[in-house]
Each structure stands twice: as C-alpha cells, then as structure tokens.
Short mmCIF file of C-alpha atoms in Angstrom, two decimals:
data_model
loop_
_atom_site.label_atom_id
_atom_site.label_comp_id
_atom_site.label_asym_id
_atom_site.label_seq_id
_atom_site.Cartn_x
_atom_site.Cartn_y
_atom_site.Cartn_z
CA UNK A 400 52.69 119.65 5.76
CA UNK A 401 50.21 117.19 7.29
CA UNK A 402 50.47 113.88 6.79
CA UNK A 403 49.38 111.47 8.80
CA UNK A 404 46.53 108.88 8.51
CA UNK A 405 44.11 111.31 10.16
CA UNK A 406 44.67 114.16 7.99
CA UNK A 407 41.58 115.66 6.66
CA UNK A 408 39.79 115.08 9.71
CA UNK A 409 38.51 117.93 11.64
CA UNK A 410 38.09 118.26 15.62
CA UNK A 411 36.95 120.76 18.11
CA UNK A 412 38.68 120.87 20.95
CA UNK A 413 37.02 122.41 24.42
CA UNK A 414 40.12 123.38 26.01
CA UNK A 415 40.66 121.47 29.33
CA UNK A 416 43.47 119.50 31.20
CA UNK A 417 44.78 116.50 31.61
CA UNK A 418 43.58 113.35 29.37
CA UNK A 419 41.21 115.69 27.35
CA UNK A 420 44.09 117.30 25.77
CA UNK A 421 46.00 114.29 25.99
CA UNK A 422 43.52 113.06 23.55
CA UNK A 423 43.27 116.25 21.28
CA UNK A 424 47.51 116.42 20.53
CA UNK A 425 47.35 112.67 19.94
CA UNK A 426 44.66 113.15 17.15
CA UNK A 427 46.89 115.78 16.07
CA UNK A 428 49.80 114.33 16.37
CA UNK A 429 48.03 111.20 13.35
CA UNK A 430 47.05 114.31 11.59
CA UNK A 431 43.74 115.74 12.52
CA UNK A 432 43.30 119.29 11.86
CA UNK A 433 42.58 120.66 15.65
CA UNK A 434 40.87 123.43 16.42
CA UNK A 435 41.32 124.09 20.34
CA UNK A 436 38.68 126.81 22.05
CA UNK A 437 40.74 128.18 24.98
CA UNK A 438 39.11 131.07 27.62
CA UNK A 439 40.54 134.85 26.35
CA UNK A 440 44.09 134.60 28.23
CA UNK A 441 44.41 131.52 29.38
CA UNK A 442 47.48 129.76 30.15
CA UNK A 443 48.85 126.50 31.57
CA UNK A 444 48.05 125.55 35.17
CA UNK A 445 52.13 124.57 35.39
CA UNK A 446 55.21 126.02 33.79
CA UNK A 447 55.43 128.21 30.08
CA UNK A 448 52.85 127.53 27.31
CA UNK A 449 55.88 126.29 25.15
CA UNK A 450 56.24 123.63 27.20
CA UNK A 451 52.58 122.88 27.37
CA UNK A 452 53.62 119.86 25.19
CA UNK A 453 50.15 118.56 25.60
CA UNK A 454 49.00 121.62 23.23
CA UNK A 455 50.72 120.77 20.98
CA UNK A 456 50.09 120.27 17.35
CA UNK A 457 47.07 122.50 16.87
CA UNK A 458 45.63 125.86 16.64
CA UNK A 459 44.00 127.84 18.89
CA UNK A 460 40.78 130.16 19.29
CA UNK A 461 39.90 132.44 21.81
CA UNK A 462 36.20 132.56 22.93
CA UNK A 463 34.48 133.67 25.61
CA UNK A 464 31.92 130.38 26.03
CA UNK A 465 29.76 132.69 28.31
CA UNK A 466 28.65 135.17 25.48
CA UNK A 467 26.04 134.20 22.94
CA UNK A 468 28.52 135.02 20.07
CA UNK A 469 30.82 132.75 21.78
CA UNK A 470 28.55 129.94 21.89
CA UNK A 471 27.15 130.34 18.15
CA UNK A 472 30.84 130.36 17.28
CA UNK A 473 31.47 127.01 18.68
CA UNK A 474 27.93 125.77 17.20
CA UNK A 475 28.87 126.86 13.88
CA UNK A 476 32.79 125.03 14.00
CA UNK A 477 30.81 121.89 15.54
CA UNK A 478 29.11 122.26 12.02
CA UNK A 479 31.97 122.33 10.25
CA UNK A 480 33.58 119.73 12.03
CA UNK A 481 34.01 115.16 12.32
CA UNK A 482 34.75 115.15 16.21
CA UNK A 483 33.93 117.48 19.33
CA UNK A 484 35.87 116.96 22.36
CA UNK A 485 35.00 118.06 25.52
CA UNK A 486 36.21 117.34 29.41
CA UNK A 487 33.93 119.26 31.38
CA UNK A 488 31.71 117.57 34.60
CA UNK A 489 28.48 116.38 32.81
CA UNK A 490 25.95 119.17 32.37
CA UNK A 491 28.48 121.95 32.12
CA UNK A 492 28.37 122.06 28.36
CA UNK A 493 24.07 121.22 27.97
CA UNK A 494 24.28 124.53 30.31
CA UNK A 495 26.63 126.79 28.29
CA UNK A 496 24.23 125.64 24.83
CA UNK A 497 26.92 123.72 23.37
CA UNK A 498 25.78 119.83 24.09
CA UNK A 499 25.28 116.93 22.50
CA UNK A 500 21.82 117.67 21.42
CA UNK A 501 22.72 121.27 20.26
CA UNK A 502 25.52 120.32 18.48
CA UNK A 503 24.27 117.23 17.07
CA UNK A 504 21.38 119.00 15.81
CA UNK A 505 23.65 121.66 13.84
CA UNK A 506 25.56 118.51 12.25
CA UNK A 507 24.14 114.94 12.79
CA UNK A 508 27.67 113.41 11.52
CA UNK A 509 29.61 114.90 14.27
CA UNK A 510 30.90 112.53 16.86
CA UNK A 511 30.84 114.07 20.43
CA UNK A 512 33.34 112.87 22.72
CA UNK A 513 33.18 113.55 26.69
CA UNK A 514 36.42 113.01 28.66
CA UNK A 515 35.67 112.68 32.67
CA UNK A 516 36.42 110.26 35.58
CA UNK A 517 33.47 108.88 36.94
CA UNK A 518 31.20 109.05 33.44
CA UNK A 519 28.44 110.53 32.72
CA UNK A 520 26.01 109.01 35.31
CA UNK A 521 26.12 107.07 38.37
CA UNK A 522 26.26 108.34 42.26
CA UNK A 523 29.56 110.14 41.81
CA UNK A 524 28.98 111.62 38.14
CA UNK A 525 29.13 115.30 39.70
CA UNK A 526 31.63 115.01 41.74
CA UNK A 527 35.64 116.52 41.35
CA UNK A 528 38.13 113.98 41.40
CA UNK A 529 41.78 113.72 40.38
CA UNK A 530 43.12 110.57 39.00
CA UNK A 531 44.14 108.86 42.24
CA UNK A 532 41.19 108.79 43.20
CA UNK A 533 39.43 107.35 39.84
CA UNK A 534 42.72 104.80 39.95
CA UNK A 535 41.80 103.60 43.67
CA UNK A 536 37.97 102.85 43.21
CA UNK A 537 38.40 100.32 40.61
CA UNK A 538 40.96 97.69 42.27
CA UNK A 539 43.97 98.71 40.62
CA UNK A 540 45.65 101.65 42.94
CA UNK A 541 45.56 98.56 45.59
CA UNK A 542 47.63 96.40 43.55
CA UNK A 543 50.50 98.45 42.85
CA UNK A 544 52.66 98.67 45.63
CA UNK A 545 55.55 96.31 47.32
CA UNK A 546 54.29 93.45 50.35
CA UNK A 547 53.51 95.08 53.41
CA UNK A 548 53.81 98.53 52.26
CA UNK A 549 51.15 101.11 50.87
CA UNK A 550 50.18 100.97 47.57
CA UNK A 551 52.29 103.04 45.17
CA UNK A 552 51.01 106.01 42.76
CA UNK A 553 52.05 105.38 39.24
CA UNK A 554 52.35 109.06 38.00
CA UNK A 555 48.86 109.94 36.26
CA UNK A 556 49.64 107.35 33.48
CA UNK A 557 47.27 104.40 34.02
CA UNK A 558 44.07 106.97 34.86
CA UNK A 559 44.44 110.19 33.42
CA UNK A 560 46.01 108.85 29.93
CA UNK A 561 45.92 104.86 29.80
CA UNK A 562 42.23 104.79 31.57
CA UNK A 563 41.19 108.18 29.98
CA UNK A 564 42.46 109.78 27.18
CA UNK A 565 43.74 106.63 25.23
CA UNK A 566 39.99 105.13 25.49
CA UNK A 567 38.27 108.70 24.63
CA UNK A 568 40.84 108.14 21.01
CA UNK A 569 39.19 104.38 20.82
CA UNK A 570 35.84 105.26 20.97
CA UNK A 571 36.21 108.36 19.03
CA UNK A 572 37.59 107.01 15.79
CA UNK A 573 35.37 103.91 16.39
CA UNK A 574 32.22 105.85 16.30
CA UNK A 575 33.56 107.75 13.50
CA UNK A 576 33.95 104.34 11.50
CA UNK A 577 30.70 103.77 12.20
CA UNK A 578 29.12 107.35 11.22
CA UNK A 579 30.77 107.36 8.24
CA UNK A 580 29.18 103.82 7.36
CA UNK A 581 25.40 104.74 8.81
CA UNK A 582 25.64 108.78 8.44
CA UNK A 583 24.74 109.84 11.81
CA UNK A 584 27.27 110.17 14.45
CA UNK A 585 26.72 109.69 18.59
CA UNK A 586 28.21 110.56 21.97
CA UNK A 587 30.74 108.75 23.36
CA UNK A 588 31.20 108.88 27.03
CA UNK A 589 34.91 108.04 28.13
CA UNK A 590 34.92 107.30 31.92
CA UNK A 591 38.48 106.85 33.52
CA UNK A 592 36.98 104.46 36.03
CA UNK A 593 35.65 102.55 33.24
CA UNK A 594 39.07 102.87 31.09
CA UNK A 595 41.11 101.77 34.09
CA UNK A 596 38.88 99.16 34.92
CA UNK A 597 38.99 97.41 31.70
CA UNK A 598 42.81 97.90 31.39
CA UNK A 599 43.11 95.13 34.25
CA UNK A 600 40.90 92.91 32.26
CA UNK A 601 44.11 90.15 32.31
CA UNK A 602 44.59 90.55 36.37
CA UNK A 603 41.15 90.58 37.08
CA UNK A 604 40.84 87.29 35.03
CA UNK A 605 43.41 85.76 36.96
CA UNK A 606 41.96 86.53 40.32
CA UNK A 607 39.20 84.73 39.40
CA UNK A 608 41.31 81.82 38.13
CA UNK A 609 43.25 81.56 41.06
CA UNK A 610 46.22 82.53 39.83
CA UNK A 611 46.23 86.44 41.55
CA UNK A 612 46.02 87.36 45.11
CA UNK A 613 44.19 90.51 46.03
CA UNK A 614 47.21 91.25 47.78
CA UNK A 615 50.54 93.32 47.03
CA UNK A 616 53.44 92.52 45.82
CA UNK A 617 52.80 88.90 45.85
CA UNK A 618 52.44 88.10 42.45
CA UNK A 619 54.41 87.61 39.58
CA UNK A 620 54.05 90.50 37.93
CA UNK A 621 54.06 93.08 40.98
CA UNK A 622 57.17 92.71 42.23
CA UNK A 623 56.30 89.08 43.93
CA UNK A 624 58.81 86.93 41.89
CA UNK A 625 62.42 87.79 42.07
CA UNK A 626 62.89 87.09 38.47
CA UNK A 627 60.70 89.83 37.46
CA UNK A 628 61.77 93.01 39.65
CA UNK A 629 64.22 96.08 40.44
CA UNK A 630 67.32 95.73 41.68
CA UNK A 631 70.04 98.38 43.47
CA UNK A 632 73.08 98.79 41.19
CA UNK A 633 76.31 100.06 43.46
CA UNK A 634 76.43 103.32 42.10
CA UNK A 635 72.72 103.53 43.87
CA UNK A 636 70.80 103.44 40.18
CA UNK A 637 69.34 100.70 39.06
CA UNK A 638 68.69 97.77 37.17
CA UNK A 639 64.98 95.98 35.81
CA UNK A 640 64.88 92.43 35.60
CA UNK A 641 62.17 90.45 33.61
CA UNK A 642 63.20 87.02 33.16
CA UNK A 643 59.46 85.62 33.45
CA UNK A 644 60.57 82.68 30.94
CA UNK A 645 62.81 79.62 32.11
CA UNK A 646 64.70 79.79 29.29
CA UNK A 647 65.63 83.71 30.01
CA UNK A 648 65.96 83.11 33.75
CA UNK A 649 68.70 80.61 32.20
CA UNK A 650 70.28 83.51 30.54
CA UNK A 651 70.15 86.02 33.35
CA UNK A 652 71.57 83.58 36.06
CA UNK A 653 74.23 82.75 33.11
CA UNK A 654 75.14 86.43 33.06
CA UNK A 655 74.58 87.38 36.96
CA UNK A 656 77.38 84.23 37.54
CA UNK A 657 74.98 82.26 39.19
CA UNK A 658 74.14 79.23 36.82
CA UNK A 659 76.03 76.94 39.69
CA UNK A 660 75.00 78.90 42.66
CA UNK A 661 71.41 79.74 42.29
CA UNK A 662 68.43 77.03 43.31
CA UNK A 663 65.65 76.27 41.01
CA UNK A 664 63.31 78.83 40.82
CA UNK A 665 60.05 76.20 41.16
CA UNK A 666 61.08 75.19 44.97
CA UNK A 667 63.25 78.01 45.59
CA UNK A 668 62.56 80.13 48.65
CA UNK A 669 61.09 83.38 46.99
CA UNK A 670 63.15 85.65 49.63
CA UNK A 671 66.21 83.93 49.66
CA UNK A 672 66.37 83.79 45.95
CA UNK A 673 65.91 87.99 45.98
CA UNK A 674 68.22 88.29 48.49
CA UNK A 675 71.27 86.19 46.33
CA UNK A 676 69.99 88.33 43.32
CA UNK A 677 69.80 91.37 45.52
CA UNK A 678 73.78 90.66 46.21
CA UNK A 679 75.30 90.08 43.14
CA UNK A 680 73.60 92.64 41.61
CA UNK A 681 74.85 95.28 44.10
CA UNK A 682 78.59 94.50 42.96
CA UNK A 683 78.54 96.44 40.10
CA UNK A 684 77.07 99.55 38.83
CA UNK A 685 74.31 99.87 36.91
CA UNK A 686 76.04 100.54 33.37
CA UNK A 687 78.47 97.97 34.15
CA UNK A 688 75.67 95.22 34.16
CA UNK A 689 74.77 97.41 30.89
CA UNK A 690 77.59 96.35 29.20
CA UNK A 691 77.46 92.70 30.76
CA UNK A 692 74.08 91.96 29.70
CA UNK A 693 74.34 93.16 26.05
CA UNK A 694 72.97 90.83 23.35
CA UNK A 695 71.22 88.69 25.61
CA UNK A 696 67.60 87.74 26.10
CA UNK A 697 67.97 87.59 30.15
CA UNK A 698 65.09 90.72 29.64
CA UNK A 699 67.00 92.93 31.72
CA UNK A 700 67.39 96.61 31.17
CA UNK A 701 68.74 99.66 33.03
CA UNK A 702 66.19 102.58 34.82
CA UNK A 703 66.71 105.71 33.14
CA UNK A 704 65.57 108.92 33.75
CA UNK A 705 63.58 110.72 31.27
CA UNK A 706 67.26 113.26 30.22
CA UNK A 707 69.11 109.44 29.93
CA UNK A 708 66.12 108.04 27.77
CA UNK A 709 66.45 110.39 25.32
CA UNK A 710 70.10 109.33 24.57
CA UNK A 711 69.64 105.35 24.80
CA UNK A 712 70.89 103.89 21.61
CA UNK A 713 67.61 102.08 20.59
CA UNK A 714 65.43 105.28 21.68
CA UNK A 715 68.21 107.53 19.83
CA UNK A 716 68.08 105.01 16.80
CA UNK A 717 64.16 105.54 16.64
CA UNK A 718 64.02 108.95 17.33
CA UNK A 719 61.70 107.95 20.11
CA UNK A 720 62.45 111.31 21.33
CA UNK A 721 62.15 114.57 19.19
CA UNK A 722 64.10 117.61 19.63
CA UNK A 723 61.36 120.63 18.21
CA UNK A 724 61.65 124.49 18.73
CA UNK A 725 64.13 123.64 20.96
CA UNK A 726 62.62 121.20 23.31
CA UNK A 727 62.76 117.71 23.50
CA UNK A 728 59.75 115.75 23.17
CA UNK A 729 58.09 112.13 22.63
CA UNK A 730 57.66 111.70 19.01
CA UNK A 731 54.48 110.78 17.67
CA UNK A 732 53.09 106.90 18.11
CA UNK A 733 52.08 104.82 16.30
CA UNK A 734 54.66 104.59 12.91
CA UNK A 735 52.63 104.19 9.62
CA UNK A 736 54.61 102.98 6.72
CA UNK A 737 52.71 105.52 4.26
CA UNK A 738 51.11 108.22 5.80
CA UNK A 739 53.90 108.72 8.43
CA UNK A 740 52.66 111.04 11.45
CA UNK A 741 54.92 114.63 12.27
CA UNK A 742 55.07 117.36 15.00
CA UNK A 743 53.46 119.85 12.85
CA UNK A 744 53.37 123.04 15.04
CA UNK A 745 54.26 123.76 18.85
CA UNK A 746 52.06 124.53 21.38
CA UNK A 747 49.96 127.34 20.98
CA UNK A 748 49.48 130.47 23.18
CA UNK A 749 45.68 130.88 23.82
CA UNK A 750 43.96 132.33 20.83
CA UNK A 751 47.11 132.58 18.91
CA UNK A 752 45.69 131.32 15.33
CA UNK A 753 42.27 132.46 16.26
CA UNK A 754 41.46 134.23 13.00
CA UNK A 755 43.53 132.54 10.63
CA UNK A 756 42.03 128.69 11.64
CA UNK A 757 38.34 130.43 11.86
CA UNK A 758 38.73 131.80 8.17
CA UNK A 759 40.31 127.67 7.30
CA UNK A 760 37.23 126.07 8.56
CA UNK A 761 35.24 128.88 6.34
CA UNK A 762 34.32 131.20 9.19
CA UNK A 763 34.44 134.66 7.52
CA UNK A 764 32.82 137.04 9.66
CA UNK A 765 35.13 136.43 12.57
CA UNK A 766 35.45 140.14 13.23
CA UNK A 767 31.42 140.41 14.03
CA UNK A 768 31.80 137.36 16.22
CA UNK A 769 34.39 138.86 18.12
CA UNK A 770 33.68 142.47 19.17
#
C-alpha cells in the first residue's frame, strides 16, 4: 500500500539514465504513482534489472516511441497525468510529437520536467556530455582535489544526482504547487550545470569574501586544515576528522592524547600540525579509535564501505539501509511523521506491468494500441 506524502500523484516517466531516473524512483519512493515508458526489450546499461535499484518503485510500459500508436499512447497518459519527465537532448522529444507544446496542449495542468546537463539552450545545449564534464565547467571539479595534485572525481553524486536529479524534484513539485494554485502547469528545465553551480552558492560566496582560494586543498573545508581531514588508521583503513569548532578540536586532541603536546591551532604550522595528527593516528587501527572516540563531540567518524555502512549501529538503528527482495538498498529519504514513505515494488523488467498500469490510469483499449 502507498503511502507516502506524494501518493495520488501521477508521473510519466520517459525512460532514460542516470539523474532522470534518479528523479522518477525518488518521486516514487514519497509515493507518486510512476508510470515509466521503456523501448520494447530494454534493459540496464550495467548489471541485472533487479539490481537496477534506480527503477525501482514503479511500473513499467513498453512502447515503441517511433510508431504513431506509440506516441498517441504517451499523449493520452500525459493526459491522464500531474508530471512528465523526460531526459532526452533538447528537441528529441518536440521531434518524436511528444513535447511540451503537444503535451501541454492535451492537459494544460501537467508539469513537464526536462532532465539534461547543459539546459535547454546555450552554445553547448546539443552536445553529449557525461557528468564530469558538466561538474568541471562550473568551478567545482577544480576544487575537489588535495594541494598540488589533480582534482579528484567525486563519483557522479554532486552532477548527475545533487546538480541534476535532486533540482529536476525541486522544480517539479514547485511548479506543481504553483499549477495547482493558478491551473495551468509549465516546463521546467533542470540543467546539471546550473544545479551544480548553485550547490556551491556558500564557496562561491566566500571567494568573493576572501575567505576561499581558487586553489586546492587549501581551504578549510577541502582538506586544507588538519582539523577537518582523513587520516591512515594502522590497519591501512581509515579515520574522518571534523573538528572545525575550538571547542571540538578540544575534544579530539583530548582523545588523540595530545591536549599537552599539540600547538594552538591559530599560529600552528598547518603541516606540522597534520603531520603530529598524521602520527598518532597511525598507532592504532581504525576501530580501535572507534571505540576511543565514542560519546564524544571531537566529530570524528570511521570510513566505511558501502557492505560496513549497512551494519553501523546508528545506520542499523534507522534502517538507513533496507534489505528488499533480497537486496540491500538505501531506504527512502526524507521520514514523514504521518504519511511515512515505503519501497513499494522492485525494479521492473521493461514493459513488465504494461497492461495492468495502462488499464489503472483508464487506458482500456491497450490491445489496439499495441498490435
């Protein structure tokens, strides 16, 4: 049973990859009723569809977008339906007769969103790109890294998802908000370079303050301050130290040994001060400093991997991680203390529920539409 605070709502889903259906299983994941249109056969670029877990939570419908039949079919769901989410390059859909202005025109209500990395216009609108690249245009790529080295990719988390998908949700359930007030919905056009851009509104900010160098690892939140970095354990794992506030730092030097031994961090020599860190905190291993640090605020905390996460007490005590169908998963986020969100179904095989979720959304003559 459905029931979190976005149940009742319907979507269409253009199948796609990456962020787009990043987007689509989090709506589903609060609740929305998702419809997802995959190509006749298709399967996931990497692995088995059941551990596609970014298909997860709705149904899907197999359509061939490049028959007429196919394209009234998604018409007649956009119809039918609050949100329509799409991840092509721009153009692809006006072409295939299921844009913004056909769709809009079937149901003026419906909000359209469209998932890409450089946006909807502008010089590179039409070209491919992957999120590294979106990531490195606007600033941020550059500032991840350690001093003198090359700057670092962080996964596909702050462009594809943080820069992407997580904006597309904003601007989705904003405009719906707002269509629901005025009765006419609108486009929104989720850019990851825009996303990712705004996501270092606080750095940028500082740079212009004063207060950040456009340089790596040099600052204190990229690895440039001792008191807020990673540290080698001596069983080679490791240990995450964020003691950004004096009174922590207290705590952490307190717990480290060092309360007698360590100079004061505001004329301290940044180096020296890693490298006396650096030391102590290769004398034990990393779930020994576990156990030495517990029930303090020194805002340190021990690098798992993604099996270990699963089984850390607080994780394990929030059931940040869900075992369903018999794989383990993040649960859904946010919490909502009334209309609590659930893992309603597992991923779906293309065009597994195609009949049964046409007939839901009141599409009866499925048969016709599909010969």
């Amino acid at each position: 049973m459905t029931t979190g605070p976005l149940s009742g709502l319907r979507v269409v889903e253009l199948a796609g990859i990456g962020p787009g259906p990043f987007a689509a299983m989090l709506l589903a994941d609060l609740g929305a009723d998702v419809v997802r249109v995959d190509r006749p056969g298709a399967r996931p670029l990497v692995g088995d569809p059941e551990h596609d877990l970014l298909a997860r939570g709705r149904r899907s419908v197999a359509v061939d977008l490049k028959h007429p039949d196919g394209v009234e079919l998604v018409r007649r769901l956009a119809e039918r339906a609050d949100v329509l989410l799409e991840g092509f390059r721009p153009g692809v859909t006006e072409r295939l007769g299921i844009g913004p202005e056909e769709c809009l025109a079937r149901n003026p209500r419906l909000v359209y969103g469209r998932m890409t990395g450089w946006g909807q216009d502008g010089p590179l609108a039409t070209t491919a790109g992957h999120d590294v690249g979106y990531v490195a245009v606007t600033g941020v790529l550059h500032a991840i890294g350690r001093a003198g080295g090359p700057p670092q990719v962080p996964l596909n988390l702050v462009g594809d998802f943080g820069g992407g998908a997580m904006y597309l949700v904003v601007g989705v359930l904003a405009a719906l908000l707002e269509a629901r007030a005025g009765g006419r919905g609108q486009v929104v056009d989720a850019a990851i370079v825009d996303g990712t851009a705004h996501l270092a509104t606080m750095v940028v900010g500082m740079l212009a303050g004063g207060t950040w160098q456009d340089t790596r690892g040099v600052n204190l939140l990229d690895s440039g301050a001792p008191w807020y970095d990673v540290y080698e354990t001596a069983d080679g794992r490791h240990l995450a130290v964020g003691a950004l506030e004096p009174h922590f730092y207290a705590q952490l030097l307190d717990r480290l040994g060092l309360t007698d031994v360590a100079p004061d961090r505001a004329g301290a020599d940044p180096e020296a001060l890693r490298g006396l860190l650096a030391g102590t905190i290769r004398q034990r291993t990393r779930d020994e400093w576990v156990t030495v640090f517990e029930g303090s605020d020194a805002c340190v905390a021990p690098v798992l991997s993604f099996a270990e996460a699963r089984e850390h007490p607080h994780l394990a005590a929030r059931q940040t991680y869900l075992e369903r169908d018999g794989v383990v998963q993040p649960a859904p986020a946010p919490r909502f203390s009334r209309t609590p969100a659930t893992l309603v179904r597992p991923p779906a095989r293309a065009g597994e529920h195609t009949r049964a979720a046409l007939a839901d959304w009141g599409i009866d003559d499925v048969d016709a539409l599909l010969a």
